[in-house]
Short mmCIF file of C-alpha atoms in Angstrom, two decimals:
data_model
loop_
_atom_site.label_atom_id
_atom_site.label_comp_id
_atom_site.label_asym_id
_atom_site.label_seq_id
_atom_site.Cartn_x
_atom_site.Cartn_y
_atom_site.Cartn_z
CA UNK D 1 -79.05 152.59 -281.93
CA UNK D 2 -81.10 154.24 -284.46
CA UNK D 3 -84.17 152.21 -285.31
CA UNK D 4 -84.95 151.65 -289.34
CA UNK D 5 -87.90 150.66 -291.31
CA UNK D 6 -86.86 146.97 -291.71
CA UNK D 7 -86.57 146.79 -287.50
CA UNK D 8 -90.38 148.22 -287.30
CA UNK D 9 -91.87 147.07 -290.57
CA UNK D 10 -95.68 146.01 -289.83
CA UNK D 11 -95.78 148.62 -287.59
CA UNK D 12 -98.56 151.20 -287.94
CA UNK D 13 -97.47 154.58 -287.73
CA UNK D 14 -99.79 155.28 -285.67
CA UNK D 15 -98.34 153.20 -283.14
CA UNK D 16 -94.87 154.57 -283.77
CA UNK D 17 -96.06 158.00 -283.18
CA UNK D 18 -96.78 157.59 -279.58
CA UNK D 19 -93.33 156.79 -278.76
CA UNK D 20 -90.55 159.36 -279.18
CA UNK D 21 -87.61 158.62 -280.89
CA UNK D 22 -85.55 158.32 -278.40
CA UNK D 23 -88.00 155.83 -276.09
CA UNK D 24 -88.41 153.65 -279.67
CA UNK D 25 -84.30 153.28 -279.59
CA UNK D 26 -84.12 152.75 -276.04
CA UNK D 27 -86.77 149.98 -276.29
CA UNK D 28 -84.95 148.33 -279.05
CA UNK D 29 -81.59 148.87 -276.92
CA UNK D 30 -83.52 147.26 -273.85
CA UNK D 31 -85.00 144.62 -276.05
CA UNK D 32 -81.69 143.50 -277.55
CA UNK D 33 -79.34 143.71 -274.21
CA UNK D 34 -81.94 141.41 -272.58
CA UNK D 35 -81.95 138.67 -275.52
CA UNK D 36 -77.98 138.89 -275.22
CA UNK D 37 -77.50 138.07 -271.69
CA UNK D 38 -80.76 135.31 -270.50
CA UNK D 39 -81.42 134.34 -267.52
CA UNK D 40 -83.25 131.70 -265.98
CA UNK D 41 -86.05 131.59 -263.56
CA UNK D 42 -85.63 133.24 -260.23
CA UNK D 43 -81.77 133.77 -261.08
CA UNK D 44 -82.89 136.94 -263.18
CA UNK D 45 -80.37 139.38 -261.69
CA UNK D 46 -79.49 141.39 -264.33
CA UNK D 47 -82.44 141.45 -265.88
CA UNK D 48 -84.05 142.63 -263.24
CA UNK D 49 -81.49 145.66 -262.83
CA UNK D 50 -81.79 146.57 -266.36
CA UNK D 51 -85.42 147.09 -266.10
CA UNK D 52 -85.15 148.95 -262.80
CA UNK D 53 -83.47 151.72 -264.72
CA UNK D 54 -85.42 151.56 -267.74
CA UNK D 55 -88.85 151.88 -265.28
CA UNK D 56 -87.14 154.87 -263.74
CA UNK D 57 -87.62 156.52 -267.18
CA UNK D 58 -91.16 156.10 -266.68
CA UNK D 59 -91.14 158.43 -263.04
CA UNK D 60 -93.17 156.04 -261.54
CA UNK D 61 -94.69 156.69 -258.06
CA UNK D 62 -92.87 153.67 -256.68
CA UNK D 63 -90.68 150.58 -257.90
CA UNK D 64 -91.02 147.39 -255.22
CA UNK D 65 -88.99 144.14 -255.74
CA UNK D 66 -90.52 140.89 -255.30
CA UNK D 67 -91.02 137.21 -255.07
CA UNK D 68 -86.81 137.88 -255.56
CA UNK D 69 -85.86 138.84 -258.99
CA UNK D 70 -89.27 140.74 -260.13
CA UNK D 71 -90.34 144.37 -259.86
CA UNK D 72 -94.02 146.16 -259.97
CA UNK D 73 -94.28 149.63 -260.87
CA UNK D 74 -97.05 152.06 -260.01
CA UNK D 75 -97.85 154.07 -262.96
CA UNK D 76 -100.04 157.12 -261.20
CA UNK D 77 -103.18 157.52 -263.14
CA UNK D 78 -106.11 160.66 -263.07
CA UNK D 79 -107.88 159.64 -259.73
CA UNK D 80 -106.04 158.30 -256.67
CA UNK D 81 -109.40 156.54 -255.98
CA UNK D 82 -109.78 155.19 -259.22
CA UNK D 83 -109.54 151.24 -258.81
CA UNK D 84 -105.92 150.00 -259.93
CA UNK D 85 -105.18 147.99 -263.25
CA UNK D 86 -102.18 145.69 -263.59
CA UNK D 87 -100.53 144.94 -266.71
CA UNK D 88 -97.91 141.93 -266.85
CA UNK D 89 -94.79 140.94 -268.71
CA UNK D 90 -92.89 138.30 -267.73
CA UNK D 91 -88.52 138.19 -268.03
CA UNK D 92 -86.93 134.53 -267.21
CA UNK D 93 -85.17 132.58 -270.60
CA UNK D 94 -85.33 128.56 -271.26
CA UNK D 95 -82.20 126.37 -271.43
CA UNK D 96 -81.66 126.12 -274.75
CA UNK D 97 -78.72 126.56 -276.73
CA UNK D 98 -79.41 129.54 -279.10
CA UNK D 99 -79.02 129.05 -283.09
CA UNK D 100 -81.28 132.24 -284.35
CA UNK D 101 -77.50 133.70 -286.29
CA UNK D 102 -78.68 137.48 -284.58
CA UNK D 103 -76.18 139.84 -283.85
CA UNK D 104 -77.32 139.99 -280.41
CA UNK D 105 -77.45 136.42 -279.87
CA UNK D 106 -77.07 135.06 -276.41
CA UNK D 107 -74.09 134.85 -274.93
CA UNK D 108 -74.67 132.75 -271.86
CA UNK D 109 -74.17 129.41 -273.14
CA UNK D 110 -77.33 126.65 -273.23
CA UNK D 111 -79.62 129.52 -272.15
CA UNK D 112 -81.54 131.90 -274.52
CA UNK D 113 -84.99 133.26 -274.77
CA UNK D 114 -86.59 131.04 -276.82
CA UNK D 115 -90.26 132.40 -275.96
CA UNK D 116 -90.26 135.98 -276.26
CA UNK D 117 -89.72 137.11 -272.62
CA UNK D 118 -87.27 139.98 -273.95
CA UNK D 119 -89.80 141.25 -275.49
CA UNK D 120 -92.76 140.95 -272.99
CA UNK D 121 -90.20 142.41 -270.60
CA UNK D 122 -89.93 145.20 -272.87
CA UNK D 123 -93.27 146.12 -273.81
CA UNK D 124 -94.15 145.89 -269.95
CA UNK D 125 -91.52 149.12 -269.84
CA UNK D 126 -92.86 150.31 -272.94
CA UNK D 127 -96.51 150.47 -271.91
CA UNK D 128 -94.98 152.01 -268.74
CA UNK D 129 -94.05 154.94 -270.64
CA UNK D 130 -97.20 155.43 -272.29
CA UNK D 131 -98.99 155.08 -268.94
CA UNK D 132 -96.91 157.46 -267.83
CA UNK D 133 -97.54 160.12 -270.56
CA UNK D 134 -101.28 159.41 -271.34
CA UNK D 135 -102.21 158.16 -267.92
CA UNK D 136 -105.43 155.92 -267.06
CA UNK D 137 -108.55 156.63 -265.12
CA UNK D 138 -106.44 155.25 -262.05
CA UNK D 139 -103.10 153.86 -260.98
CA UNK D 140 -101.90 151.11 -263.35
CA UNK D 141 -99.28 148.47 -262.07
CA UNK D 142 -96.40 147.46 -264.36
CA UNK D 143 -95.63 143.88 -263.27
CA UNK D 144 -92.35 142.43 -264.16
CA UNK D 145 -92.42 138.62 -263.14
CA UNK D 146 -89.86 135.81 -263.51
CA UNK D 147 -90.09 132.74 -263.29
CA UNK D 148 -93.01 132.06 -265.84
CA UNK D 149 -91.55 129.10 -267.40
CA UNK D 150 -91.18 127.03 -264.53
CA UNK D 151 -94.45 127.76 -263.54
CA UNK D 152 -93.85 129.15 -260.20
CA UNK D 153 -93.44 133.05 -260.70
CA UNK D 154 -97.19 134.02 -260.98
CA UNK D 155 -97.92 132.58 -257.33
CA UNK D 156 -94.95 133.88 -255.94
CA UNK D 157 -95.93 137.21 -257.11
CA UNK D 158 -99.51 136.73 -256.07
CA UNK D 159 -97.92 135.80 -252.37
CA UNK D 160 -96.06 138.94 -252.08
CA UNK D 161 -99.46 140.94 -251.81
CA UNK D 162 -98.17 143.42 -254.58
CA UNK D 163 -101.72 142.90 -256.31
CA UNK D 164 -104.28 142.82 -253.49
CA UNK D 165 -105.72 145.97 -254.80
CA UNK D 166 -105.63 144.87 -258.62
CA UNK D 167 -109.31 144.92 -260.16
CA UNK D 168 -107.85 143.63 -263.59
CA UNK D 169 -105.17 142.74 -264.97
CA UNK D 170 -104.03 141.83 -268.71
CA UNK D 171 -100.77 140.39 -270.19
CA UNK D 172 -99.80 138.89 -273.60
CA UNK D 173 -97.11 136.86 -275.34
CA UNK D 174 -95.76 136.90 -278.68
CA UNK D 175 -97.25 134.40 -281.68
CA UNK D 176 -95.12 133.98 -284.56
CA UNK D 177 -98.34 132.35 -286.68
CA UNK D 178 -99.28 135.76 -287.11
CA UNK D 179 -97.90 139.16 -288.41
CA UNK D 180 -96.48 142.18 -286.46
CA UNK D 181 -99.72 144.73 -286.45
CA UNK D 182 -102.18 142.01 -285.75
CA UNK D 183 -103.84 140.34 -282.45
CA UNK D 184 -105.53 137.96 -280.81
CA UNK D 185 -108.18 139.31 -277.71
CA UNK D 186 -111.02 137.14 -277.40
CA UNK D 187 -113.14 135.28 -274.87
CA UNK D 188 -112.85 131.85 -274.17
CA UNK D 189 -110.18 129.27 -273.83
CA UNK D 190 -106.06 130.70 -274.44
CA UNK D 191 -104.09 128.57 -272.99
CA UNK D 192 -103.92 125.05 -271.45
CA UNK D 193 -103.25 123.39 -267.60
CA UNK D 194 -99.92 122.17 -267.88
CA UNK D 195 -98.95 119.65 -265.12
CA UNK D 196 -96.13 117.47 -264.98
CA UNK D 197 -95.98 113.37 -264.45
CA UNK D 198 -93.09 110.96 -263.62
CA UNK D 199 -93.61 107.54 -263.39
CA UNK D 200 -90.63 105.91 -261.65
CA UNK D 201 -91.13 101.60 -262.56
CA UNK D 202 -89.02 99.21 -260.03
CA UNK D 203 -88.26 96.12 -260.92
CA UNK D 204 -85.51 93.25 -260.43
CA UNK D 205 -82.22 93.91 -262.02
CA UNK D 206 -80.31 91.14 -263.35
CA UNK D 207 -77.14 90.20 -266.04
CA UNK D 208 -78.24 91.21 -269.66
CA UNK D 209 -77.45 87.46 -270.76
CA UNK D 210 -79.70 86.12 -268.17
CA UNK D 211 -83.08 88.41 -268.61
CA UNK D 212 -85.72 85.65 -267.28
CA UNK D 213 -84.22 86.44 -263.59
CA UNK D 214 -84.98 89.96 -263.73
CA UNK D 215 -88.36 91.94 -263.52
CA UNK D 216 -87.57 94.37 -266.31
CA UNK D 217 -88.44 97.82 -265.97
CA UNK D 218 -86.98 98.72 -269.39
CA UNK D 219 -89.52 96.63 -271.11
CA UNK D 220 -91.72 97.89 -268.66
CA UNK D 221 -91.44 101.48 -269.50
CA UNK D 222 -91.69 100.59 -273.37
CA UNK D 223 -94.69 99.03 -272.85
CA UNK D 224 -96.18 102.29 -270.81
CA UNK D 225 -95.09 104.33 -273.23
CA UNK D 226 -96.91 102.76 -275.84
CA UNK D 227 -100.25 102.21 -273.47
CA UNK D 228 -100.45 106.09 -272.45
CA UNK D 229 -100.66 106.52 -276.38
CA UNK D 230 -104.34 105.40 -275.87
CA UNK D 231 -105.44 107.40 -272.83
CA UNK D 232 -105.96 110.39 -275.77
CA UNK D 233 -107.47 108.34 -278.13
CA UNK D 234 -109.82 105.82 -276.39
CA UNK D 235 -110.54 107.62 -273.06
CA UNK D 236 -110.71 111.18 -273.62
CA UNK D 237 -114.31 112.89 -275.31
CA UNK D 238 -113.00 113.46 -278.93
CA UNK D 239 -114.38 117.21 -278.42
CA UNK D 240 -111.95 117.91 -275.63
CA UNK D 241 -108.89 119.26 -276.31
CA UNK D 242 -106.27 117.00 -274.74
CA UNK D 243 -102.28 116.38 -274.57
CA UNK D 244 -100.64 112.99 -273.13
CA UNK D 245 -96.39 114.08 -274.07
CA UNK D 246 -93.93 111.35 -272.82
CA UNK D 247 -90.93 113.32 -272.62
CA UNK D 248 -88.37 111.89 -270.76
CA UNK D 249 -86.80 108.31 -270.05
CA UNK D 250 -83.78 107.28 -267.67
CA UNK D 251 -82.99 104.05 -267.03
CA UNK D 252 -79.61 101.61 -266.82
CA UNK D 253 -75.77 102.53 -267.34
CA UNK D 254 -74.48 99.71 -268.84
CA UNK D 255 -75.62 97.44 -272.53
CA UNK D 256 -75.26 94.30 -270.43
CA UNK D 257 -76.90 95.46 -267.41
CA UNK D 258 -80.98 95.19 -266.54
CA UNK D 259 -81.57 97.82 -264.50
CA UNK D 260 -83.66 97.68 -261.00
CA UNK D 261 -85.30 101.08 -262.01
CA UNK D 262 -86.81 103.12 -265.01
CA UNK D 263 -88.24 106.34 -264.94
CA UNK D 264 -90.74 108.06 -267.54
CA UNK D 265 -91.66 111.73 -267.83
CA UNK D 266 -93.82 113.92 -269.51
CA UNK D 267 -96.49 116.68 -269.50
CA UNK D 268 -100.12 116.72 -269.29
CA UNK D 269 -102.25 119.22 -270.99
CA UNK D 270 -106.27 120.10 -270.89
CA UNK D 271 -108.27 123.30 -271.59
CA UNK D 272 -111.20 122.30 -268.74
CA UNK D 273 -111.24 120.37 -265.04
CA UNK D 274 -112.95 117.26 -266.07
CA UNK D 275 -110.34 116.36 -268.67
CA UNK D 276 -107.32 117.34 -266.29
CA UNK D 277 -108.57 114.91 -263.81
CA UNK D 278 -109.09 112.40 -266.14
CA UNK D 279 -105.59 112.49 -267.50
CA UNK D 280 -103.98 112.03 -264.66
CA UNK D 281 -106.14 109.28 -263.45
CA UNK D 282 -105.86 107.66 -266.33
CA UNK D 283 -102.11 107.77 -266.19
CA UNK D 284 -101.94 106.42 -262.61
CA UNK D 285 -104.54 103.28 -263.81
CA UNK D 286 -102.44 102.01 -266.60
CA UNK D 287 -99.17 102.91 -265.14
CA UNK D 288 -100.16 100.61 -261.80
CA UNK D 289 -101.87 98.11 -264.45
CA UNK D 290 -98.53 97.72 -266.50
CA UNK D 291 -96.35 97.44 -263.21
CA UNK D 292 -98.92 94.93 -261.93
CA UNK D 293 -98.75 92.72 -265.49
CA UNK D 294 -95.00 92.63 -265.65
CA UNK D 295 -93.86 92.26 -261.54
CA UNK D 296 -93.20 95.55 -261.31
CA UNK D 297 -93.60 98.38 -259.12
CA UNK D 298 -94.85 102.09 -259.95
CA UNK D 299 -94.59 105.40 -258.40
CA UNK D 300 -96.47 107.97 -260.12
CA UNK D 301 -96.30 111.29 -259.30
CA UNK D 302 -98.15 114.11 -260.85
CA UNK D 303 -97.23 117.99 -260.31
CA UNK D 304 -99.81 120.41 -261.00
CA UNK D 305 -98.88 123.50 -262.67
CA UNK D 306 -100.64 126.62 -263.80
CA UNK D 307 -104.78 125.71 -264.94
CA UNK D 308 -106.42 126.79 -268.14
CA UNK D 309 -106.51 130.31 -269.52
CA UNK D 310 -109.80 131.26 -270.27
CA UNK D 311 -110.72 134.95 -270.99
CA UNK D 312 -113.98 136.21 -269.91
CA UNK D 313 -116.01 137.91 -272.03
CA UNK D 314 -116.10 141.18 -270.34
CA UNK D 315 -112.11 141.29 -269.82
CA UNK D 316 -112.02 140.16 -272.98
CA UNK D 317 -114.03 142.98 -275.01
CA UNK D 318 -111.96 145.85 -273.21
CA UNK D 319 -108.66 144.45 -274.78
CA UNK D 320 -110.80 143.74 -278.22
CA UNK D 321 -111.64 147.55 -278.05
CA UNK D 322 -108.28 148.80 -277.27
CA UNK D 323 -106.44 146.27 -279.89
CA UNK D 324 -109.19 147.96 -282.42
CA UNK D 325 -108.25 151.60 -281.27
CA UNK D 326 -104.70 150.91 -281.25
CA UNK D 327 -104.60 149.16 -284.24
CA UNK D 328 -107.64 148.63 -286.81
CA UNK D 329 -110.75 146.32 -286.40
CA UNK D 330 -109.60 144.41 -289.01
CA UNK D 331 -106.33 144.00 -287.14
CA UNK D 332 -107.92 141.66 -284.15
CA UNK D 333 -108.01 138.37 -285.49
CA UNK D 334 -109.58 134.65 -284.21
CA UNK D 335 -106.61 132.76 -282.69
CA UNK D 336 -107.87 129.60 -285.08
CA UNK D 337 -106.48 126.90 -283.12
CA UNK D 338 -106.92 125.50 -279.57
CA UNK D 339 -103.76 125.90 -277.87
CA UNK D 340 -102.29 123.48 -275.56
CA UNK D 341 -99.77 125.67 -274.51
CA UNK D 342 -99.23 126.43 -270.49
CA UNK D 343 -98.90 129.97 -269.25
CA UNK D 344 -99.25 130.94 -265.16
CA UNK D 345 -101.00 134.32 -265.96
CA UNK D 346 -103.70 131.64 -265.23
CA UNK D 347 -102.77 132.22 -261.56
CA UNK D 348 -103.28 135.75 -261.78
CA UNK D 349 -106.97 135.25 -263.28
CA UNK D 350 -107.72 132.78 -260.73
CA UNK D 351 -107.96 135.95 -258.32
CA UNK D 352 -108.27 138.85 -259.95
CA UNK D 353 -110.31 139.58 -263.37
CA UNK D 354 -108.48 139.80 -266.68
CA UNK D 355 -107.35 138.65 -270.49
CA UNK D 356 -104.72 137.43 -271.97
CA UNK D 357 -103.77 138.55 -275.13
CA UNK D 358 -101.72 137.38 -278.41
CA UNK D 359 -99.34 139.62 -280.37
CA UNK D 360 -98.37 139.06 -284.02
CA UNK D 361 -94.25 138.57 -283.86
CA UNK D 362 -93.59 137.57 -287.52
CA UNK D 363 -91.74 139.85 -289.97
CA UNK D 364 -92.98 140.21 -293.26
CA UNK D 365 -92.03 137.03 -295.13
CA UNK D 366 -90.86 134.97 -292.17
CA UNK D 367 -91.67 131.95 -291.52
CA UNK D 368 -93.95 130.62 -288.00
CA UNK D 369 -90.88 129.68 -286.35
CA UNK D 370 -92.52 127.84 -283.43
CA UNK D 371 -91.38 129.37 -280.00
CA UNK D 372 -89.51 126.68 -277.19
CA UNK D 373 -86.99 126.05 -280.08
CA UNK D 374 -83.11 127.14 -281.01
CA UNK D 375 -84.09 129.27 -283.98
CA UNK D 376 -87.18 131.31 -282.48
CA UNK D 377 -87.06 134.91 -282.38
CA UNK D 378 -89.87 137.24 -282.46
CA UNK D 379 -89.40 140.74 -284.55
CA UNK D 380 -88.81 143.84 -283.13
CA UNK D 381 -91.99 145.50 -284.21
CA UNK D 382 -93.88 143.72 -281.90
CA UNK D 383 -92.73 145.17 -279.24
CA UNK D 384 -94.24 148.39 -280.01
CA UNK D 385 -97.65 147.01 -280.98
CA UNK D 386 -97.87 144.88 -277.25
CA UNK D 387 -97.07 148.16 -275.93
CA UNK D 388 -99.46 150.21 -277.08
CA UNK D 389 -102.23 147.40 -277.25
CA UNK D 390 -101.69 146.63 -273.13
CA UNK D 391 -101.51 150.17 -272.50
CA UNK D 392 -105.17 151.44 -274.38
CA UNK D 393 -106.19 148.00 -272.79
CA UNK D 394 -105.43 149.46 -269.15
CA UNK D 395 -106.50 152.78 -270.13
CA UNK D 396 -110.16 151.39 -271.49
CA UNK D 397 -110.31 148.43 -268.08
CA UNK D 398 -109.58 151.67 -266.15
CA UNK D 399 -112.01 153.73 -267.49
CA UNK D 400 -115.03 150.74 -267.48
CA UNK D 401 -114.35 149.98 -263.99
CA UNK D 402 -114.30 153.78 -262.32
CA UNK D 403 -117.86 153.87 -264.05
CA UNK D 404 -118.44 150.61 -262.60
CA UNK D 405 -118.99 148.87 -265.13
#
């Protein structure tokens, strides 16, 4: 593959110039193979053999497998007794059934990535070989985690013990609202908590022609549905960013059939503690209160996945600096929005200091193709801008923390 100015276009040259030509083709060849063939979380096989052997490129001092399809890499830096940076990309797809029309499309069927994780993957290895060439104060660890959309990766890697040592660390994910060459590093809130609800509503089944002998959980479950609606508007502090998202509903297998069961689903996101425990108490008080009105039964259950991502400001002003050096000042932009998006890097900041960062994935005229969806695909360039940025961003933590700052 040769790479062309349409592939890189928003690209600085600057940027470009720290790769050679052959680790810019074999980033786009890395990039590509791993959009082709997805895989899902913890079944990342392939993936993870393909970026075994593009980390070997890199020399690193070691390559350790863990939490069982992921891979760190020690980058050696300066000073052996420098304190150790971590930089994270994460590699698992979503099912979905990919419509994007790219040549290197998926090709496992109902599976694609759908949020960028070929390219996180591949910046990961491309900051690798920057590390590697332009080392930091100390050793830098290239973490390569699966698993990130099911929540469950971040802790797993946290469990193996591969980051004990890690005084920072710093990942990123690719935002099609903005442009290839700019980015988001700043303090304060990122990303969402993202937990999970079911509500599963028992009632009385009975013949479809004959509904006053049942206890309906169909109407039931309407009715819930409707009543969350106002947990959001009527209980939550208009000033905190909240999410109530029925997504799911099962219930009968038959038109003339009442059902003795109906289950609800959904998602429940906050950006701070007081509103995460508010939704889901909330949620279990009108669930039990719509049960109770309509001789029914409820079983709520409420899974907690990764908390809120908020950057400190500290963490937060090394990756502003290194965005700025890689880039331009007037490249770092204000993220605009509050995002109610969920992302386990949270787990990673819950124990060890860091930032999370946002890299501009549109090509010049596209449109903000929203990520989670058939049609999302994030342009090559980016790739070599989260590269660079994550790498000057370890180089910059490294450097403020041997001087102990």
């Amino acid at each position: 593959m040769t790479t062309s100015p349409i592939q890189l276009a928003g690209v600085p040259d600057t940027v470009l110039q720290q790769f050679t030509a052959s680790q810019r083709d074999a980033l786009l060849a890395l990039r590509r193979d791993l959009h082709q063939h997805p895989e899902l979380a913890f079944a990342e096989e392939r993936t993870c053999a393909a970026l075994e052997r593009a980390l070997a490129a890199a020399n690193p001092v070691s390559i350790t497998r863990v939490a069982g399809t992921g891979l760190v890499a020690r980058i050696r830096g300066r000073d052996s007794h420098a304190p150790v940076v971590a930089v994270r990309g994460d590699i698992d797809a979503l099912p979905i059934q990919e419509a994007t029309g790219l040549p290197y499309a998926s090709v496992n069927p109902g599976v694609m990535h759908a949020c960028g994780h070929d390219v996180h993957a591949s910046w990961a290895i491309g900051a690798a070989y920057l590390l590697a060439n332009s080392p930091a104060a100390g050793d830098v660890l290239v973490v390569l985690q699966p698993a990130e959309e099911t929540g469950e990766g971040a802790a797993a890697v946290l469990a193996s013990g591969a980051l004990d040592e890690a005084a920072a660390i710093f990942g990123a994910h690719v935002d099609r609202r903005f442009p290839v060459g700019q980015v988001v590093a700043q303090a304060g809130s990122l990303a969402a908590a993202a937990d999970t609800f079911t509500v599963e509503l028992h009632g009385r089944g009975a013949h479809g022609a004959r509904p006053h002998e049942s206890a309906d959980p169909v109407l039931g479950a309407g009715l819930l549905i409707a009543a969350l609606q106002g947990i959001v508007s009527r209980r939550v502090n208009p000033s905190a960013p909240a999410v109530l998202t029925v997504a799911t509903m099962h219930a009968g297998t038959a038109s003339n059939v009442i059902p003795e069961r109906a289950t609800i689903g959904g998602t429940l996101r906050a950006t701070d503690p007081v509103t995460r425990a508010l939704l889901a108490d909330e949620l279990r008080r009108v669930a039990q209160g719509i049960a109770l009105a309509h001789d029914l039964t409820a079983e709520v259950t409420i899974e907690l996945g990764p908390p809120p991502i908020v950057n400190p400001e500290q963490q937060a002003l090394w990756a502003r600096h290194a965005a700025a050096s890689v880039l331009s000042a007037d490249a770092v932009v204000p993220l605009g929005i509050t995002n109610m998006g969920g992302e386990d890097f949270a787990y990673y900041m819950e124990r060890i200091p860091g930032a999370f960062l946002r890299i501009g994935a549109r090509e010049p005229g596209g449109e903000p193709t929203p990520a989670h969806t058939p049609r999302f695909f994030a342009a090559d360039g980016c790739l070599f801008v989260g590269a660079a940025v994550l790498a000057e961003t370890a180089r910059v933590a490294s450097a403020a923390l041997s001087h102990g700052r």
